[in-house]
Amino acid sequence: MRGLSKRVKTMKPSSTVAVNAKALELRRQGVDLIAMTAGEPDFDTPQFIKDAAARAMAAGKTKYAPPAGIPELREAISAKFKRENGLEIPPDQTVVTVGGKQALFNLFQAILDPGDEVIVIGPYWVSYPEMVRFAEGVPVEVNTGPESGFIPDPAEIERRITPRTKAIVVNSPGNPTGAVYPKEVLVAIAELANKYDCYIVSDEIYEHLIYEGEHFSPAHVAPDRTITVNGAAKAYAMTGWRIGYAGGPKDVIKGIIDVSSQSTTSPDTIAQWAMVEALNNVEEAQKFISMAREAYRARRGIIVDGLNALGLPTPKVSGAFYVLSDVSKIDPDENRAALKLLDEARVAVVPGTDFAAPHHVRFSYATSEENIRKALERIASIL
């Protein structure tokens, strides 16, 4: 036997998942640790969504679902796109997946041939380039920095486009930066897709967590070339329910469905019915989203002001629940800095290495104000 395949051997494990797992294990061992690693809300799933899941179980809605998702959820997704994003995406151009991550993974499997290039804007979510490589594509990085608020220059993106470019990945609001791209930047990127006949992969999972500015979907400008990806996790605190979705060109969506049919078949049926309620019960959903957004807004102020006061430069970005902080004052190497924070301050963060953010670490402020203040005190004690 020759062992594992080359593509698995060369795939990096998710650093964010690994660091969070280590933090949880230390907590399990009784270590007094403040974990600022996880990309998930600290709020519980709203009760009205849980009640919908219970009703679905009581009604016997526990069987296999179609690979594309239950029709009721695809209709709710289509209605959501129109109501919240102003996009006309019919139900048969949507697909339900096991989290937003599977939508992206299956998408790259569906559209990429060996050697196809995908532009990823750094700092980026760690999984984008690995998903592209697993599909035998080539990630092409376009880097941004804190001096621009991590906003990309469309002209720089255009310079990186080649005849092999198949897609441009856009994530606004972004992980790990929290950056919200201005409408004119998103319009310019979408126009590049039209000009060069490539796809826009628009990851909009944090669309409801914007504190200044407004959300804009590139599909308005390039509807036939944009695949819009979203999910239940961030807006409705449903990370463990594993429901994502995508909408876009019919042939691409069919490709995603075909990949799902030969892998997971479909997401959990009960969770799908819970998501129907999350999308259709607009009044209750908006109450929860508004509450969570205001809590994150207050926490952002505390952590940004606190880190900057400690001499750790941290831009005040406009979305998601992350900040990237320059930790050169602790150690110029972000991995050693993160280890020092863990070992000496008992504060767990994610080093920026796999985000393409050297000298930086990512703090998640999806935790209580009390924890944020304690973390800042502990960091101060080691400086």
mmCIF file of C-alpha atoms in Angstrom, residues 118-122 124 129 133 139-143 156 160 356:
data_model
loop_
_atom_site.group_PDB
_atom_site.id
_atom_site.type_symbol
_atom_site.label_atom_id
_atom_site.label_comp_id
_atom_site.label_asym_id
_atom_site.label_seq_id
_atom_site.Cartn_x
_atom_site.Cartn_y
_atom_site.Cartn_z
ATOM 1 C CA VAL A 118 -8.532 31.668 -8.764
ATOM 2 C CA ILE A 119 -7.741 35.131 -7.413
ATOM 3 C CA VAL A 120 -7.969 35.322 -3.611
ATOM 4 C CA ILE A 121 -7.676 38.655 -1.822
ATOM 5 C CA GLY A 122 -5.449 38.541 1.222
ATOM 6 C CA TYR A 124 -8.087 35.714 3.353
ATOM 7 C CA PRO A 129 -6.566 28.571 -1.245
ATOM 8 C CA ARG A 133 -5.628 23.474 -4.610
ATOM 9 C CA PRO A 139 -4.682 30.283 -6.013
ATOM 10 C CA VAL A 140 -3.326 33.689 -7.041
ATOM 11 C CA GLU A 141 -2.938 36.138 -4.160
ATOM 12 C CA VAL A 142 -3.687 39.860 -4.293
ATOM 13 C CA ASN A 143 -2.613 41.315 -0.971
ATOM 14 C CA GLU A 156 -4.180 45.336 -8.918
ATOM 15 C CA ARG A 160 -3.241 39.488 -11.891
ATOM 16 C CA ALA A 356 -1.415 35.765 4.572
#
